């Protein structure tokens, strides 16, 4: 980790006032990480500290290069307040995003600066933990290729699909090992703090802090990639559920006696409304002789067809690809109708690779919602495609790591 953070976290303290001072400094840093920027009054109100105490702490944090003044806030009478944010590079986080058939790695700091460029590689996610060693080999090579000094890393955040218990560091769906958690394995290898988060919840954190859901109280974030997942924002916070397993919309029963899902059940939504379903259906129709621009792909590309291939063909006017996406959108819309009537959200944000189909997917979704949702509920629910770029998941994961890391340190310091 950076020298500044190392000094703050590992500083040896003798007196009770010193310990309290350090606790308050970490609390201020955590608040800035959560809000992006703060004024002195923001700190006073949120942390219940006196104005003289906050002014003193701010002066020390400025002197030690933890924070910097960068702007003036809105005046509520009198002079505009100074706004403070964290210095660049204070926290540097390695994000490892594991998807069904790929792995994406990047290093980002607390101000969304890219420290090491994003790399995406093919990697099929296995059900058991035997694949963990292969994943760490890929990560090791990434760190070598990008000339990363691991000592400068604050820690590692892993985002992936599945039934993830973030507190336990486990995934009951993928890379499961009865003898060790995923986080313990990575901590043992890299000697750094490691946290894990469901990929959809990472997207929800990003949308809530930086995206379209920023000023909403109750919204739904739908991540549409190879699978389909749901992030729930309830009362302005990401809802996790008892064990962190909320949002498994892809495994809601949808078709009676339908296809067998990889979860072991039949007729899950994911079997008819996901990237996997889109690709499988397209392959079956192509094998029957359907005419499509997809036939122009190289044999290897056609064998390894992806949702992106189909979306690109649809955007070029390929009627077959358009029809495949439309069928997918209709099934998604029917499922969303149930969610709207159950949860009454003000906004649904569509993210993931399939959302890149834009109106080709949103129009059939909206049509199905119109058909299957009570009028008063659909009238008060907007549906929008995420405005965040492809780094949004990394932004959400990085921010989650920093706030979680500081929460753990605060808990530790409170017990000293």
XYZ file of C-alpha atoms in Angstrom:
416
model
C 0.000 0.000 0.000
C 1.075 3.636 -0.307
C 3.400 5.000 2.364
C 0.720 7.381 3.630
C -1.881 4.648 4.131
C 0.717 2.318 5.645
C 1.652 5.023 8.150
C -1.985 5.644 9.042
C -3.076 2.016 9.382
C 0.013 0.548 11.049
C 0.984 3.493 13.220
C 1.857 2.449 16.775
C -0.112 4.401 19.333
C 0.445 4.774 23.039
C -2.115 7.168 24.498
C -5.900 7.134 24.338
C -6.061 10.618 22.700
C -3.716 9.386 19.940
C -5.951 6.394 19.295
C -9.048 8.584 19.178
C -7.329 11.002 16.803
C -6.403 8.150 14.443
C -9.919 6.686 14.602
C -11.390 10.064 13.639
C -8.937 10.496 10.754
C -9.853 7.119 9.284
C -13.547 7.998 9.744
C -13.070 11.192 7.733
C -11.202 9.360 4.964
C -13.970 6.752 4.812
C -16.647 9.456 4.613
C -14.840 11.139 1.719
C -14.477 7.775 -0.038
C -18.226 7.234 0.301
C -19.365 10.730 -0.717
C -16.621 11.695 -3.168
C -16.030 15.098 -1.601
C -16.998 16.773 1.677
C -17.008 20.109 3.433
C -16.132 20.663 7.083
C -19.848 20.943 7.869
C -20.494 17.595 6.146
C -17.960 15.971 8.464
C -19.408 17.663 11.547
C -22.941 16.489 10.689
C -22.067 12.945 9.647
C -19.462 12.079 12.278
C -20.834 14.163 15.172
C -17.486 15.840 15.796
C -16.982 19.400 17.010
C -15.995 22.105 14.532
C -12.597 22.787 16.189
C -11.806 19.051 16.172
C -12.679 18.715 12.489
C -10.633 21.783 11.525
C -7.630 20.348 13.365
C -8.009 16.915 11.742
C -8.429 18.447 8.276
C -5.226 20.457 8.737
C -3.297 17.300 9.683
C -4.736 15.278 6.789
C -3.831 18.070 4.354
C -0.286 18.272 5.694
C 0.194 14.499 5.405
C -1.167 14.405 1.809
C -4.203 12.272 2.545
C -6.661 14.857 1.250
C -6.634 18.006 -0.858
C -8.888 21.002 -1.330
C -10.252 20.993 -4.866
C -13.358 23.173 -5.100
C -15.935 25.320 -3.376
C -19.331 23.961 -2.389
C -22.760 25.563 -2.639
C -23.285 28.407 -0.206
C -26.103 28.083 2.317
C -25.587 31.644 3.481
C -22.208 33.348 3.674
C -19.002 32.166 2.053
C -18.884 29.041 -0.074
C -17.373 26.148 1.910
C -14.136 24.467 0.896
C -14.568 20.942 -0.473
C -12.044 18.209 0.179
C -11.369 14.949 -1.633
C -8.823 12.160 -1.282
C -5.439 12.589 -2.943
C -4.785 10.564 -6.093
C -3.279 7.127 -5.584
C -4.015 6.954 -1.882
C -5.630 3.536 -2.343
C -4.725 1.289 -5.278
C -6.987 -1.704 -5.794
C -6.617 -4.723 -8.068
C -10.035 -5.668 -9.452
C -10.520 -9.213 -10.713
C -13.833 -9.628 -12.520
C -14.667 -13.262 -13.183
C -17.433 -13.914 -15.691
C -18.780 -17.181 -17.043
C -16.262 -17.310 -19.886
C -13.749 -14.539 -19.218
C -11.567 -12.814 -16.647
C -10.991 -9.050 -16.565
C -8.248 -7.420 -14.498
C -7.433 -3.785 -13.813
C -5.943 -1.565 -11.130
C -7.719 1.654 -10.182
C -7.179 4.197 -7.424
C -9.661 5.961 -5.144
C -10.257 8.755 -7.697
C -10.990 6.394 -10.617
C -7.538 6.840 -12.135
C -6.363 3.769 -14.049
C -3.074 2.557 -12.549
C -2.787 -0.527 -14.773
C -4.845 -0.870 -17.947
C -7.714 -3.312 -18.194
C -7.024 -6.724 -19.722
C -9.746 -9.256 -20.609
C -8.864 -12.895 -21.314
C -10.783 -16.088 -22.001
C -11.362 -18.182 -18.896
C -14.235 -20.562 -18.204
C -15.490 -20.307 -14.648
C -15.606 -23.712 -12.963
C -17.979 -24.883 -10.259
C -15.271 -26.133 -7.864
C -12.183 -24.516 -6.369
C -9.670 -26.505 -8.399
C -9.563 -23.639 -10.908
C -8.273 -21.133 -8.319
C -4.616 -21.928 -9.038
C -5.127 -21.310 -12.771
C -6.756 -17.950 -12.014
C -3.865 -16.811 -9.809
C -1.449 -17.762 -12.604
C -3.366 -15.453 -14.957
C -3.289 -12.682 -12.338
C 0.448 -13.185 -11.743
C 1.140 -12.790 -15.459
C -0.989 -9.627 -15.580
C 1.008 -8.100 -12.713
C 4.268 -8.983 -14.493
C 3.090 -7.640 -17.860
C 1.979 -4.351 -16.298
C 5.128 -4.033 -14.124
C 3.029 -3.774 -10.973
C 4.780 -3.606 -7.606
C 2.371 -5.551 -5.428
C 3.627 -3.673 -2.361
C 1.851 -0.578 -3.704
C -1.507 -2.373 -3.791
C -3.902 -1.730 -0.945
C -5.712 -4.975 -1.707
C -7.799 -7.056 -4.085
C -11.509 -7.082 -4.898
C -13.082 -10.018 -6.734
C -16.390 -9.565 -8.549
C -18.165 -12.612 -9.933
C -21.597 -14.172 -10.464
C -23.092 -16.679 -8.076
C -24.367 -17.036 -4.526
C -21.740 -14.975 -2.764
C -21.522 -14.441 0.973
C -19.291 -11.368 1.093
C -18.705 -11.675 4.839
C -17.584 -15.310 4.600
C -15.697 -14.775 1.342
C -17.411 -17.748 -0.285
C -19.282 -18.500 -3.505
C -21.699 -21.419 -3.341
C -22.096 -21.492 -7.133
C -18.570 -21.139 -8.539
C -15.044 -21.926 -7.298
C -16.513 -23.549 -4.208
C -14.149 -25.350 -1.838
C -15.330 -26.777 1.489
C -11.827 -26.406 2.937
C -11.180 -22.730 2.233
C -12.906 -19.556 1.127
C -11.987 -17.742 -2.070
C -10.798 -14.697 -0.113
C -8.607 -16.783 2.197
C -6.973 -18.426 -0.813
C -6.087 -15.091 -2.440
C -4.961 -13.574 0.877
C -2.580 -16.488 1.398
C -1.106 -16.051 -2.092
C -0.812 -12.254 -2.230
C -0.569 -11.295 1.471
C -3.110 -8.510 0.927
C -6.670 -7.855 2.144
C -9.157 -9.478 -0.241
C -12.909 -8.935 -0.516
C -15.451 -10.566 -2.809
C -18.745 -9.237 -4.150
C -21.459 -10.469 -6.475
C -20.981 -8.821 -9.881
C -24.512 -7.415 -10.016
C -24.165 -5.830 -6.594
C -20.933 -4.241 -7.788
C -22.867 -2.770 -10.721
C -25.577 -1.593 -8.314
C -23.006 0.201 -6.141
C -21.617 1.905 -9.265
C -25.067 3.014 -10.468
C -26.045 4.220 -6.990
C -22.922 6.313 -6.538
C -22.028 7.425 -10.075
C -24.865 6.462 -12.430
C -28.564 6.885 -13.144
C -29.641 5.527 -9.748
C -27.649 8.172 -7.865
C -30.622 10.198 -6.633
C -33.134 7.354 -6.369
C -34.488 5.631 -3.284
C -35.928 2.494 -4.870
C -34.523 1.214 -8.139
C -33.503 -2.006 -9.864
C -30.237 -2.613 -11.712
C -30.411 -5.461 -14.228
C -27.098 -6.869 -15.431
C -27.548 -8.696 -18.732
C -24.487 -10.650 -19.817
C -24.076 -14.415 -20.187
C -26.417 -14.680 -17.230
C -28.921 -12.235 -15.813
C -28.800 -10.728 -12.337
C -30.652 -8.168 -10.269
C -29.292 -5.473 -7.987
C -31.884 -3.968 -5.653
C -31.625 -0.424 -4.315
C -34.014 -0.063 -1.388
C -34.326 3.168 0.574
C -31.150 4.462 -1.053
C -28.980 1.447 -0.212
C -27.979 -1.746 -2.013
C -30.089 -4.549 -0.562
C -28.108 -7.715 0.164
C -30.488 -10.067 1.952
C -29.672 -12.299 4.930
C -26.616 -13.980 3.412
C -25.997 -11.649 0.477
C -27.882 -13.911 -1.934
C -30.585 -11.459 -3.032
C -31.258 -10.735 -6.697
C -31.014 -14.226 -8.209
C -33.708 -13.324 -10.731
C -32.133 -15.535 -13.385
C -33.162 -18.598 -11.406
C -36.786 -17.685 -10.839
C -39.093 -20.346 -12.376
C -40.345 -19.031 -15.714
C -41.172 -21.947 -18.053
C -43.032 -25.095 -16.975
C -40.968 -28.204 -17.790
C -38.393 -26.011 -19.507
C -34.746 -26.626 -20.260
C -32.380 -27.766 -17.526
C -30.479 -24.830 -16.041
C -26.900 -25.176 -14.779
C -28.271 -24.572 -11.261
C -29.990 -27.978 -11.478
C -33.567 -26.692 -11.854
C -35.737 -26.655 -14.974
C -37.366 -23.649 -16.601
C -35.325 -20.866 -14.976
C -35.591 -17.405 -16.542
C -31.922 -17.668 -17.505
C -32.696 -20.573 -19.862
C -34.783 -18.261 -22.082
C -33.596 -14.730 -21.247
C -29.808 -14.463 -20.967
C -26.695 -14.296 -23.083
C -26.414 -18.072 -22.928
C -30.013 -18.466 -24.128
C -29.442 -15.930 -26.923
C -26.369 -17.775 -28.200
C -27.860 -21.271 -27.849
C -31.045 -20.321 -29.708
C -29.097 -18.595 -32.476
C -26.814 -21.603 -32.958
C -29.786 -23.970 -33.175
C -31.509 -21.844 -35.819
C -28.309 -21.383 -37.834
C -27.795 -25.154 -37.876
C -31.301 -25.464 -39.343
C -30.231 -23.273 -42.265
C -31.424 -19.782 -41.253
C -29.962 -17.036 -43.426
C -27.973 -14.504 -41.427
C -24.826 -12.394 -41.584
C -23.550 -14.548 -38.728
C -22.837 -17.238 -41.330
C -20.072 -14.957 -42.598
C -18.116 -15.434 -39.370
C -15.064 -17.662 -39.424
C -15.827 -21.276 -38.358
C -13.958 -20.792 -35.072
C -15.873 -17.575 -34.342
C -19.192 -19.251 -35.134
C -18.330 -22.143 -32.849
C -17.522 -19.662 -30.072
C -20.443 -17.343 -30.809
C -21.037 -14.608 -28.214
C -23.893 -12.190 -27.477
C -21.676 -9.405 -28.834
C -21.520 -11.104 -32.263
C -25.330 -11.230 -32.404
C -25.765 -7.635 -31.244
C -23.251 -6.380 -33.817
C -25.115 -8.231 -36.577
C -28.437 -6.805 -35.379
C -27.047 -3.269 -35.343
C -26.055 -3.804 -38.995
C -29.655 -4.667 -39.862
C -29.487 -8.483 -39.799
C -33.150 -9.516 -39.423
C -32.323 -12.904 -37.911
C -30.223 -11.302 -35.164
C -32.885 -8.631 -34.576
C -35.539 -11.325 -34.130
C -33.369 -13.259 -31.671
C -32.837 -10.151 -29.546
C -36.539 -9.280 -29.748
C -37.539 -12.714 -28.397
C -35.059 -12.281 -25.582
C -36.435 -8.819 -24.790
C -40.011 -10.103 -24.647
C -39.082 -12.744 -22.077
C -37.119 -10.204 -20.067
C -40.044 -7.771 -20.168
C -42.433 -10.391 -18.792
C -40.016 -11.055 -15.933
C -39.551 -7.331 -15.276
C -43.335 -6.931 -15.120
C -43.376 -9.271 -12.129
C -40.536 -7.337 -10.482
C -42.307 -4.007 -11.006
C -45.512 -5.283 -9.429
C -43.609 -6.878 -6.559
C -41.153 -4.071 -5.729
C -42.693 -0.879 -7.221
C -39.366 0.681 -8.327
C -39.054 4.213 -9.656
C -36.297 3.233 -12.096
C -34.903 0.153 -13.837
C -31.343 0.495 -15.147
C -30.238 -1.966 -17.825
C -26.531 -2.797 -17.879
C -24.190 -5.421 -19.274
C -23.212 -6.414 -22.795
C -26.780 -7.150 -23.955
C -27.864 -3.628 -22.996
C -25.580 -2.454 -25.829
C -28.367 -3.540 -28.205
C -30.122 -0.334 -27.041
C -33.611 0.090 -28.565
C -33.450 -3.373 -30.149
C -33.726 -4.782 -26.626
C -35.495 -1.941 -24.789
C -38.490 -1.751 -27.165
C -39.554 -5.422 -26.772
C -38.894 -5.154 -23.030
C -41.163 -2.094 -22.787
C -43.855 -3.720 -24.935
C -43.949 -6.769 -22.670
C -44.074 -4.559 -19.576
C -46.996 -2.665 -21.109
C -48.814 -5.967 -21.664
C -48.202 -7.562 -18.271
C -47.977 -4.708 -15.750
C -50.738 -2.733 -14.022
C -50.953 0.702 -15.629
C -50.391 2.780 -12.485
C -47.224 0.846 -11.622
C -45.601 1.048 -15.056
C -46.404 4.769 -15.372
C -44.204 5.550 -12.370
C -41.258 3.378 -13.423
C -38.671 4.584 -15.945
C -36.506 2.125 -17.877
C -33.105 3.359 -19.015
C -29.872 1.904 -20.376
C -26.906 2.540 -18.089
C -24.947 5.677 -18.920
C -21.779 4.338 -17.304
C -18.928 3.079 -19.470
C -17.399 -0.392 -19.476
C -15.236 0.521 -16.457
C -18.332 1.050 -14.291
C -18.093 -2.377 -12.663
C -14.460 -1.686 -11.787
C -15.449 1.685 -10.318
C -18.143 0.059 -8.183
C -15.874 -2.759 -7.035
C -12.991 -0.399 -6.223
C -15.203 1.903 -4.197
C -16.722 -1.071 -2.381
C -13.257 -2.361 -1.489
C -12.068 0.991 -0.104
C -15.121 1.594 2.090
C -15.131 -2.040 3.268
C -11.399 -1.928 3.995
C -11.740 1.264 6.026
C -14.756 -0.157 7.890
C -12.654 -3.158 8.929
C -9.831 -0.871 10.056
C -12.255 1.272 12.060
C -13.645 -1.832 13.746
C -10.106 -2.927 14.572
C -9.104 0.500 15.899
C -12.243 0.702 18.065
C -11.100 -2.439 19.914
C -7.545 -1.258 20.602
